[in-house]
Amino acid sequence: MRSTNSSQLKFHQIVENKFQIYNSLFMSLPYDEMQKIGSLIPFLYEESKKGLPEGKSPNEIISDFFEKYTDLETEEEKIDLMYRIIQYIERQVVLFDSIEDAAFSSLHPDNEKGSIESIYHIALAQNKVDEVREKMNNFVTRVVFTAHPTQFYPTNVQQIIQDLRDYIQNDSVSNIDLLLQQLGKTPFINQEKPTPYDEAVSIVYYLRNVYYQAIGKLNNEINQLFFTENSPLKSTVIQLGFWPGGDRDGNPFVTAEITWKVANLLRTSILKNYYHHLKNVRRRLTFKHITEPLKELSDIIYQNMFSEEGNLSLDDLKSRLYEIRETLIRKHDGTFLDILDDFITRVDIFGLHFASLDIRQDSRIHQKVINQIVEKYTGKNFLELSEVDKIELLTNPNFKINPNDFEEDIVVDTIKNVYQLKTIQKRNGEQGINRYIISNSETIFDILNVYGLFKFCGYKEDEINFDIVPLFETIRGLDGAETTMNKLYNLPIYANHLNRRKKKQSIMLGFSDGTKDGGYIKANWEIYRTKEILTAISEKNQIDVIFFDGRGGPPARGGGKTHEFYASQGKTIANHENQITIQGQTITSNYGTLPQAKYNFEQLFTAGIISDVFATNASQISTEQRTLIDELAKISYKKYEDLKNHSSFMPYLENMSTVKYYGKTNIGSRPSKRGGDKQLEFDDLRAIPFVGSWSQLKQNIPGYFGVGTAINEFKKQGRIDEIKDLFENSSFFRTLIQNSMMSMQKTYFPLTYYMKNDPEYGEFWNILHDEFKLSKELSLEISGYSTLMQDEPLNKASVEMREKIVLPLLVIQQFALNKIHNESEHKEEYEQMVMRSLFGNINASRNSA
């Protein structure tokens, strides 16, 4: 308890107090009447804090605020002031982010739990250094950056934030003041929707300025602690993945041309980093027989940076470096060898690709393309063929397709893209683009259709240097995963393909759509069980299965338990690699600075080591525990299904939340739902707007709904102690509940108390509220905690401060939604207000759930 109190005190001193001090500088921001706005916000906050729990509606609170604290009379004047308040709070969020980020190293010491240093000391104490070393040499963590529509600050705002963090660390008040003034004049939102290429550029900013250093530094630390000069680390430890420009699922703006352009951007970007890094190397290696080859290499890199016809290969780059290294040892006694080796290590890690560009598309699109190809070249209806004939056609075609033979854009572009992948691999190396992910995978043909596309485009079997990755993301997909993979493993032509892929099969499991589809406990338990089943069937077929986790479940929801989630996976789940997607504002918030990025990369990597080498009984789920979790999952699933089937579910989401405004904002290139402009339907709704809209309502339904009902069923049977024991003794279940607690901590039903008596939605709102109260009460009871997030004082303090900052923003948003719902004559202005208020709320929450 002492350490909890001390960490809270430290947070108070170096984050909260600094925020209060620097927040006063906002008075000088260059807006008209900025001082007046800065002094008005505390009054709106107090009115909201007091009024909402008493049942006052946002309409009443806003009306009282204008009446008490302003002399504004017209609605136009009031709308204008609310816009200014939104802008002001957006910048308060940036200031708080910058202060908290600047304090990161002080709040997270190098030797804390999950660090490389702590692992080293545990391994020493348990005489397991050799085991850890062996695991590290055969273990990789892949972090895949996506561009889902949650947040991207424009690049100029990112740069201001970076400078602001630096000045805050040095307490440079005059510079902070100037930057806050710059922030006040700089637009926070994109005037137009970003293209997929724009999104790629946004993430490449972090690749170049943060991850190049963070991963290199982490790699060096591991080498120094666990390895020797004669026996260095063989693994690359952290690999980066990249989706912008490759992820076509539901994004019509990702084309073959964009994929080529992004692949070239990644190659150019890493060459730029090498060029600048090499300058530092050359400042020290000024010796005879070293200077000239280094200059020659620098010139070659420079020439390749600006040419799509660049001919530098990774093998050539490495061979030149190793020749220089040998000369340095032989003729100059290895002087400054560590500086050269550091550069060589970066080349080993990042190659000529920087991050691996993944291709992803929905299985239904592939099926459409296959159907047209088969009809065009064989005259047959693919869907009417027998399973045997389908397999034969896909794996051994007697034709080669031409994209110009087709008219539909999606078919033409799909074919063009498959053709160009071979060329991209040649330029960027195989690591540059070597995975094709299939969303909504449910059958063997969802995978074979992609294999068939390669064959149709003339690829020989040994030229398909791609991992074909099914993404099982629905309950149906998860249920059929075992059958699908077993059929694939026993299909001779696919087995031969896996032999060429070193007998490794990557499988993506989609938490986001799984949680949307099946509810919190059910989805996460199904994922866990599916991993166990696929591990067993893969081992039986002598295949190393690698699991790739989509965002939205325990690895990400809640934002603080990723390490514990992976560390809690027992021996029944394959642990060859940890792979996870990181998206939206989580990129900037968890991986936006060098200390943060290094810390989170490190935590992900060591979790896999802990799970394998230091696994405890708590990470193994016993038969009795499985039975309990099964029961909980079934009960909670039934509760969630009843909610989804409620007649008010979609109308409530469409009319009372911000769901339809996600697609109208300029924060992502991809539409917020599949299916174009047709009526909003649950199946077409993307997981991120779905989860994010519940977050904007401060109801966070996907993070806990059904948890309370499930536990309560055991309590009614007098079996609550069984669930208490489960929380105490199962790492998986404990992590599940703790993540749910963070979702509940970010929940604030008083914001929508006004809905409980609504004639149309009152009954539905009460269902949501009752389940929240029950889930909170029983989660605390089974954990023995007195408050939510009791075990995470730093994260809890951060959440509380952020919720406090955005409370006036949330009230304004609800006020605007109500005005829209009641057909205000200023409807268009209020719709703009709702869209604008999304940004501050999303950024403050730091994840969308």
mmCIF file of C-alpha atoms in Angstrom, residues 221-497:
data_model
loop_
_atom_site.group_PDB
_atom_site.id
_atom_site.type_symbol
_atom_site.label_atom_id
_atom_site.label_comp_id
_atom_site.label_asym_id
_atom_site.label_seq_id
_atom_site.Cartn_x
_atom_site.Cartn_y
_atom_site.Cartn_z
ATOM 1 C CA GLU A 221 20.406 -3.586 -23.635
ATOM 2 C CA ILE A 222 19.365 -7.203 -24.112
ATOM 3 C CA ASN A 223 22.696 -7.954 -25.759
ATOM 4 C CA GLN A 224 24.660 -6.351 -22.938
ATOM 5 C CA LEU A 225 22.759 -8.110 -20.155
ATOM 6 C CA PHE A 226 22.284 -11.595 -21.555
ATOM 7 C CA PHE A 227 24.780 -12.119 -24.362
ATOM 8 C CA THR A 228 28.470 -11.762 -25.164
ATOM 9 C CA GLU A 229 30.467 -10.324 -28.065
ATOM 10 C CA ASN A 230 31.359 -13.837 -29.230
ATOM 11 C CA SER A 231 27.797 -15.085 -28.890
ATOM 12 C CA PRO A 232 25.448 -12.152 -29.638
ATOM 13 C CA LEU A 233 21.663 -12.095 -29.738
ATOM 14 C CA LYS A 234 20.388 -13.776 -32.925
ATOM 15 C CA SER A 235 16.755 -12.644 -32.820
ATOM 16 C CA THR A 236 15.601 -9.201 -33.957
ATOM 17 C CA VAL A 237 13.535 -9.009 -30.725
ATOM 18 C CA ILE A 238 11.044 -6.458 -32.069
ATOM 19 C CA GLN A 239 9.657 -6.495 -35.608
ATOM 20 C CA LEU A 240 7.396 -3.748 -36.894
ATOM 21 C CA GLY A 241 4.333 -4.312 -39.042
ATOM 22 C CA PHE A 242 2.456 -1.730 -41.087
ATOM 23 C CA TRP A 243 -1.133 -1.593 -42.369
ATOM 24 C CA PRO A 244 -1.700 1.863 -43.924
ATOM 25 C CA GLY A 245 -1.465 1.410 -47.665
ATOM 26 C CA GLY A 246 -1.921 -2.354 -47.434
ATOM 27 C CA ASP A 247 -5.171 -2.736 -45.485
ATOM 28 C CA ARG A 248 -7.957 -2.843 -48.074
ATOM 29 C CA ASP A 249 -10.684 -4.206 -45.798
ATOM 30 C CA GLY A 250 -13.571 -1.812 -46.293
ATOM 31 C CA ASN A 251 -11.281 0.932 -47.582
ATOM 32 C CA PRO A 252 -11.863 1.661 -51.275
ATOM 33 C CA PHE A 253 -9.075 4.248 -51.218
ATOM 34 C CA VAL A 254 -6.311 1.657 -50.798
ATOM 35 C CA THR A 255 -5.291 0.755 -54.340
ATOM 36 C CA ALA A 256 -2.378 -1.059 -55.935
ATOM 37 C CA GLU A 257 -0.862 2.343 -56.677
ATOM 38 C CA ILE A 258 -1.115 3.359 -53.003
ATOM 39 C CA THR A 259 0.455 0.069 -51.880
ATOM 40 C CA TRP A 260 3.406 0.640 -54.202
ATOM 41 C CA LYS A 261 3.754 4.233 -53.028
ATOM 42 C CA VAL A 262 3.730 3.267 -49.326
ATOM 43 C CA ALA A 263 6.216 0.422 -49.886
ATOM 44 C CA ASN A 264 8.514 2.939 -51.551
ATOM 45 C CA LEU A 265 7.975 5.393 -48.668
ATOM 46 C CA LEU A 266 9.058 2.773 -46.155
ATOM 47 C CA ARG A 267 12.193 1.919 -48.137
ATOM 48 C CA THR A 268 13.093 5.575 -48.613
ATOM 49 C CA SER A 269 12.465 6.346 -44.937
ATOM 50 C CA ILE A 270 14.792 3.669 -43.567
ATOM 51 C CA LEU A 271 17.485 4.692 -46.057
ATOM 52 C CA LYS A 272 17.188 8.267 -44.757
ATOM 53 C CA ASN A 273 17.698 7.012 -41.215
ATOM 54 C CA TYR A 274 20.703 4.960 -42.312
ATOM 55 C CA TYR A 275 22.173 7.959 -44.143
ATOM 56 C CA HIS A 276 21.944 10.179 -41.053
ATOM 57 C CA HIS A 277 23.120 7.417 -38.717
ATOM 58 C CA LEU A 278 26.073 6.752 -40.987
ATOM 59 C CA LYS A 279 27.117 10.387 -40.614
ATOM 60 C CA ASN A 280 27.649 9.761 -36.888
ATOM 61 C CA VAL A 281 29.552 6.548 -37.595
ATOM 62 C CA ARG A 282 31.841 8.385 -40.033
ATOM 63 C CA ARG A 283 32.591 11.083 -37.446
ATOM 64 C CA ARG A 284 34.431 8.430 -35.402
ATOM 65 C CA LEU A 285 35.680 5.942 -37.994
ATOM 66 C CA THR A 286 38.122 8.294 -39.707
ATOM 67 C CA PHE A 287 40.795 5.652 -40.294
ATOM 68 C CA LYS A 288 42.661 4.584 -43.410
ATOM 69 C CA HIS A 289 40.897 1.820 -45.381
ATOM 70 C CA ILE A 290 37.683 2.661 -43.488
ATOM 71 C CA THR A 291 36.881 6.214 -44.565
ATOM 72 C CA GLU A 292 36.561 5.507 -48.286
ATOM 73 C CA PRO A 293 34.298 2.420 -48.139
ATOM 74 C CA LEU A 294 32.074 4.227 -45.614
ATOM 75 C CA LYS A 295 31.810 7.254 -47.927
ATOM 76 C CA GLU A 296 31.074 4.999 -50.878
ATOM 77 C CA LEU A 297 28.324 3.265 -48.923
ATOM 78 C CA SER A 298 26.917 6.626 -47.825
ATOM 79 C CA ASP A 299 26.786 7.792 -51.454
ATOM 80 C CA ILE A 300 25.018 4.609 -52.568
ATOM 81 C CA ILE A 301 22.420 4.992 -49.807
ATOM 82 C CA TYR A 302 21.892 8.637 -50.791
ATOM 83 C CA GLN A 303 21.373 7.729 -54.459
ATOM 84 C CA ASN A 304 18.872 4.974 -53.529
ATOM 85 C CA MET A 305 16.890 7.328 -51.283
ATOM 86 C CA PHE A 306 15.623 9.286 -54.273
ATOM 87 C CA SER A 307 15.253 6.646 -56.944
ATOM 88 C CA GLU A 308 12.532 4.069 -57.486
ATOM 89 C CA GLU A 309 15.063 2.310 -59.688
ATOM 90 C CA GLY A 310 17.540 2.029 -56.798
ATOM 91 C CA ASN A 311 19.518 -1.205 -56.995
ATOM 92 C CA LEU A 312 20.869 -1.478 -53.453
ATOM 93 C CA SER A 313 19.987 -4.880 -52.006
ATOM 94 C CA LEU A 314 20.045 -5.897 -48.364
ATOM 95 C CA ASP A 315 22.708 -8.521 -49.074
ATOM 96 C CA ASP A 316 24.905 -5.895 -50.736
ATOM 97 C CA LEU A 317 24.440 -3.477 -47.841
ATOM 98 C CA LYS A 318 25.319 -6.120 -45.262
ATOM 99 C CA SER A 319 28.317 -7.492 -47.164
ATOM 100 C CA ARG A 320 29.812 -4.002 -47.429
ATOM 101 C CA LEU A 321 29.318 -3.424 -43.716
ATOM 102 C CA TYR A 322 30.886 -6.742 -42.740
ATOM 103 C CA GLU A 323 33.893 -6.040 -44.960
ATOM 104 C CA ILE A 324 34.357 -2.703 -43.194
ATOM 105 C CA ARG A 325 33.943 -4.427 -39.830
ATOM 106 C CA GLU A 326 36.600 -7.020 -40.650
ATOM 107 C CA THR A 327 39.012 -4.287 -41.757
ATOM 108 C CA LEU A 328 38.353 -2.308 -38.572
ATOM 109 C CA ILE A 329 39.221 -5.330 -36.408
ATOM 110 C CA ARG A 330 42.218 -6.414 -38.490
ATOM 111 C CA LYS A 331 43.879 -3.057 -39.088
ATOM 112 C CA HIS A 332 42.620 -0.819 -36.273
ATOM 113 C CA ASP A 333 42.204 -3.171 -33.278
ATOM 114 C CA GLY A 334 38.426 -2.772 -33.350
ATOM 115 C CA THR A 335 38.528 0.874 -32.253
ATOM 116 C CA PHE A 336 34.955 2.207 -32.083
ATOM 117 C CA LEU A 337 33.694 -1.247 -33.113
ATOM 118 C CA ASP A 338 30.665 -0.768 -30.850
ATOM 119 C CA ILE A 339 29.594 2.255 -32.909
ATOM 120 C CA LEU A 340 29.789 0.307 -36.165
ATOM 121 C CA ASP A 341 28.077 -2.737 -34.614
ATOM 122 C CA ASP A 342 25.223 -0.538 -33.423
ATOM 123 C CA PHE A 343 24.646 0.545 -37.029
ATOM 124 C CA ILE A 344 24.900 -3.049 -38.299
ATOM 125 C CA THR A 345 22.331 -4.088 -35.697
ATOM 126 C CA ARG A 346 19.865 -1.511 -37.064
ATOM 127 C CA VAL A 347 20.349 -2.910 -40.562
ATOM 128 C CA ASP A 348 19.680 -6.420 -39.208
ATOM 129 C CA ILE A 349 16.484 -5.187 -37.531
ATOM 130 C CA PHE A 350 15.019 -2.870 -40.165
ATOM 131 C CA GLY A 351 16.479 -4.184 -43.439
ATOM 132 C CA LEU A 352 15.377 -2.150 -46.437
ATOM 133 C CA HIS A 353 11.739 -2.220 -45.361
ATOM 134 C CA PHE A 354 11.652 -0.484 -41.927
ATOM 135 C CA ALA A 355 8.277 -2.135 -41.217
ATOM 136 C CA SER A 356 6.606 -5.102 -42.930
ATOM 137 C CA LEU A 357 3.678 -3.940 -45.048
ATOM 138 C CA ASP A 358 0.755 -6.346 -44.638
ATOM 139 C CA ILE A 359 -1.950 -6.828 -47.257
ATOM 140 C CA ARG A 360 -5.466 -7.334 -45.851
ATOM 141 C CA GLN A 361 -8.812 -7.793 -47.563
ATOM 142 C CA ASP A 362 -12.239 -9.156 -46.659
ATOM 143 C CA SER A 363 -12.914 -12.767 -47.663
ATOM 144 C CA ARG A 364 -16.148 -11.724 -49.366
ATOM 145 C CA ILE A 365 -14.244 -9.438 -51.742
ATOM 146 C CA HIS A 366 -11.870 -12.269 -52.615
ATOM 147 C CA GLN A 367 -14.834 -14.527 -53.326
ATOM 148 C CA LYS A 368 -16.316 -11.939 -55.674
ATOM 149 C CA VAL A 369 -12.985 -11.659 -57.531
ATOM 150 C CA ILE A 370 -12.585 -15.454 -57.760
ATOM 151 C CA ASN A 371 -16.137 -15.867 -59.035
ATOM 152 C CA GLN A 372 -15.556 -13.405 -61.883
ATOM 153 C CA ILE A 373 -12.157 -14.879 -62.774
ATOM 154 C CA VAL A 374 -13.508 -18.431 -62.947
ATOM 155 C CA GLU A 375 -16.528 -17.407 -65.003
ATOM 156 C CA LYS A 376 -14.342 -15.357 -67.405
ATOM 157 C CA TYR A 377 -11.706 -18.033 -68.010
ATOM 158 C CA THR A 378 -13.662 -21.294 -67.622
ATOM 159 C CA GLY A 379 -17.295 -20.327 -68.181
ATOM 160 C CA LYS A 380 -18.178 -22.155 -64.940
ATOM 161 C CA ASN A 381 -19.968 -20.980 -61.801
ATOM 162 C CA PHE A 382 -17.375 -21.403 -59.057
ATOM 163 C CA LEU A 383 -19.944 -21.661 -56.262
ATOM 164 C CA GLU A 384 -21.653 -24.600 -57.993
ATOM 165 C CA LEU A 385 -18.454 -26.673 -58.243
ATOM 166 C CA SER A 386 -17.747 -29.544 -55.869
ATOM 167 C CA GLU A 387 -15.201 -29.004 -53.096
ATOM 168 C CA VAL A 388 -12.684 -31.216 -54.921
ATOM 169 C CA ASP A 389 -13.100 -29.273 -58.185
ATOM 170 C CA LYS A 390 -12.790 -25.936 -56.390
ATOM 171 C CA ILE A 391 -9.523 -26.994 -54.769
ATOM 172 C CA GLU A 392 -8.138 -28.297 -58.053
ATOM 173 C CA LEU A 393 -9.051 -25.084 -59.864
ATOM 174 C CA LEU A 394 -7.491 -22.831 -57.205
ATOM 175 C CA THR A 395 -4.285 -24.792 -56.778
ATOM 176 C CA ASN A 396 -3.640 -26.011 -60.333
ATOM 177 C CA PRO A 397 -5.183 -23.570 -62.833
ATOM 178 C CA ASN A 398 -4.575 -23.913 -66.588
ATOM 179 C CA PHE A 399 -4.815 -20.178 -67.290
ATOM 180 C CA LYS A 400 -3.094 -16.920 -66.411
ATOM 181 C CA ILE A 401 -5.238 -13.866 -65.808
ATOM 182 C CA ASN A 402 -4.962 -10.329 -67.159
ATOM 183 C CA PRO A 403 -6.425 -7.421 -65.125
ATOM 184 C CA ASN A 404 -7.435 -5.694 -68.366
ATOM 185 C CA ASP A 405 -9.942 -8.492 -69.018
ATOM 186 C CA PHE A 406 -12.186 -7.143 -66.237
ATOM 187 C CA GLU A 407 -14.252 -4.004 -65.756
ATOM 188 C CA GLU A 408 -15.091 -3.802 -62.039
ATOM 189 C CA ASP A 409 -12.530 -1.644 -60.212
ATOM 190 C CA ILE A 410 -12.129 -3.920 -57.184
ATOM 191 C CA VAL A 411 -11.414 -6.944 -59.391
ATOM 192 C CA VAL A 412 -8.909 -5.083 -61.580
ATOM 193 C CA ASP A 413 -7.109 -3.582 -58.600
ATOM 194 C CA THR A 414 -6.953 -6.860 -56.654
ATOM 195 C CA ILE A 415 -5.261 -8.576 -59.590
ATOM 196 C CA LYS A 416 -2.870 -5.682 -60.217
ATOM 197 C CA ASN A 417 -1.824 -5.710 -56.603
ATOM 198 C CA VAL A 418 -1.061 -9.430 -56.549
ATOM 199 C CA TYR A 419 1.097 -9.003 -59.651
ATOM 200 C CA GLN A 420 3.174 -6.199 -58.096
ATOM 201 C CA LEU A 421 3.883 -7.909 -54.766
ATOM 202 C CA LYS A 422 6.766 -9.865 -56.281
ATOM 203 C CA THR A 423 8.453 -6.631 -57.394
ATOM 204 C CA ILE A 424 7.988 -4.989 -53.984
ATOM 205 C CA GLN A 425 9.614 -8.010 -52.343
ATOM 206 C CA LYS A 426 12.555 -7.700 -54.711
ATOM 207 C CA ARG A 427 13.070 -4.020 -53.782
ATOM 208 C CA ASN A 428 12.325 -4.089 -50.057
ATOM 209 C CA GLY A 429 13.319 -7.667 -49.281
ATOM 210 C CA GLU A 430 10.983 -10.522 -48.409
ATOM 211 C CA GLN A 431 10.426 -9.022 -44.941
ATOM 212 C CA GLY A 432 9.119 -5.901 -46.637
ATOM 213 C CA ILE A 433 5.822 -7.482 -47.685
ATOM 214 C CA ASN A 434 5.193 -11.131 -46.915
ATOM 215 C CA ARG A 435 1.749 -11.531 -45.345
ATOM 216 C CA TYR A 436 -1.719 -11.585 -46.887
ATOM 217 C CA ILE A 437 -4.429 -11.388 -44.200
ATOM 218 C CA ILE A 438 -8.020 -12.433 -44.900
ATOM 219 C CA SER A 439 -10.693 -10.724 -42.786
ATOM 220 C CA ASN A 440 -13.861 -12.623 -41.868
ATOM 221 C CA SER A 441 -12.291 -16.015 -42.527
ATOM 222 C CA GLU A 442 -14.692 -18.858 -41.909
ATOM 223 C CA THR A 443 -13.887 -21.685 -44.341
ATOM 224 C CA ILE A 444 -10.936 -23.343 -46.037
ATOM 225 C CA PHE A 445 -11.742 -21.491 -49.263
ATOM 226 C CA ASP A 446 -11.219 -18.098 -47.663
ATOM 227 C CA ILE A 447 -7.526 -19.052 -47.465
ATOM 228 C CA LEU A 448 -7.308 -21.049 -50.698
ATOM 229 C CA ASN A 449 -8.876 -18.170 -52.665
ATOM 230 C CA VAL A 450 -5.793 -16.073 -51.884
ATOM 231 C CA TYR A 451 -3.452 -18.936 -52.771
ATOM 232 C CA GLY A 452 -5.435 -19.235 -55.995
ATOM 233 C CA LEU A 453 -4.981 -15.540 -56.782
ATOM 234 C CA PHE A 454 -1.211 -15.972 -56.677
ATOM 235 C CA LYS A 455 -1.468 -19.004 -58.972
ATOM 236 C CA PHE A 456 -3.855 -17.202 -61.349
ATOM 237 C CA CYS A 457 -1.290 -14.385 -61.616
ATOM 238 C CA GLY A 458 1.385 -16.802 -62.754
ATOM 239 C CA TYR A 459 3.295 -17.305 -59.496
ATOM 240 C CA LYS A 460 5.103 -20.627 -59.309
ATOM 241 C CA GLU A 461 4.721 -22.459 -56.032
ATOM 242 C CA ASP A 462 8.200 -21.515 -54.830
ATOM 243 C CA GLU A 463 7.511 -17.866 -55.721
ATOM 244 C CA ILE A 464 4.603 -17.549 -53.269
ATOM 245 C CA ASN A 465 6.849 -16.167 -50.521
ATOM 246 C CA PHE A 466 3.862 -15.107 -48.475
ATOM 247 C CA ASP A 467 2.233 -16.185 -45.249
ATOM 248 C CA ILE A 468 -1.477 -16.519 -45.975
ATOM 249 C CA VAL A 469 -3.102 -15.477 -42.703
ATOM 250 C CA PRO A 470 -6.747 -16.200 -41.865
ATOM 251 C CA LEU A 471 -8.390 -13.683 -39.537
ATOM 252 C CA PHE A 472 -11.032 -15.431 -37.449
ATOM 253 C CA GLU A 473 -12.997 -12.565 -35.924
ATOM 254 C CA THR A 474 -16.596 -13.673 -35.523
ATOM 255 C CA ILE A 475 -17.976 -16.309 -33.172
ATOM 256 C CA ARG A 476 -18.823 -18.436 -36.228
ATOM 257 C CA GLY A 477 -15.290 -18.052 -37.557
ATOM 258 C CA LEU A 478 -13.782 -19.000 -34.211
ATOM 259 C CA ASP A 479 -16.068 -22.027 -33.877
ATOM 260 C CA GLY A 480 -15.011 -23.377 -37.273
ATOM 261 C CA ALA A 481 -11.302 -22.510 -36.997
ATOM 262 C CA GLU A 482 -10.191 -26.008 -35.965
ATOM 263 C CA THR A 483 -11.918 -27.692 -38.908
ATOM 264 C CA THR A 484 -10.640 -25.068 -41.336
ATOM 265 C CA MET A 485 -7.005 -25.328 -40.257
ATOM 266 C CA ASN A 486 -7.006 -29.116 -39.995
ATOM 267 C CA LYS A 487 -8.263 -29.363 -43.594
ATOM 268 C CA LEU A 488 -5.592 -26.926 -44.740
ATOM 269 C CA TYR A 489 -2.770 -28.713 -42.928
ATOM 270 C CA ASN A 490 -3.795 -31.978 -44.597
ATOM 271 C CA LEU A 491 -4.113 -30.564 -48.081
ATOM 272 C CA PRO A 492 -0.886 -31.661 -49.848
ATOM 273 C CA ILE A 493 -0.348 -28.497 -51.872
ATOM 274 C CA TYR A 494 -0.873 -26.264 -48.822
ATOM 275 C CA ALA A 495 1.334 -28.516 -46.684
ATOM 276 C CA ASN A 496 4.070 -28.045 -49.295
ATOM 277 C CA HIS A 497 3.524 -24.288 -49.100
#
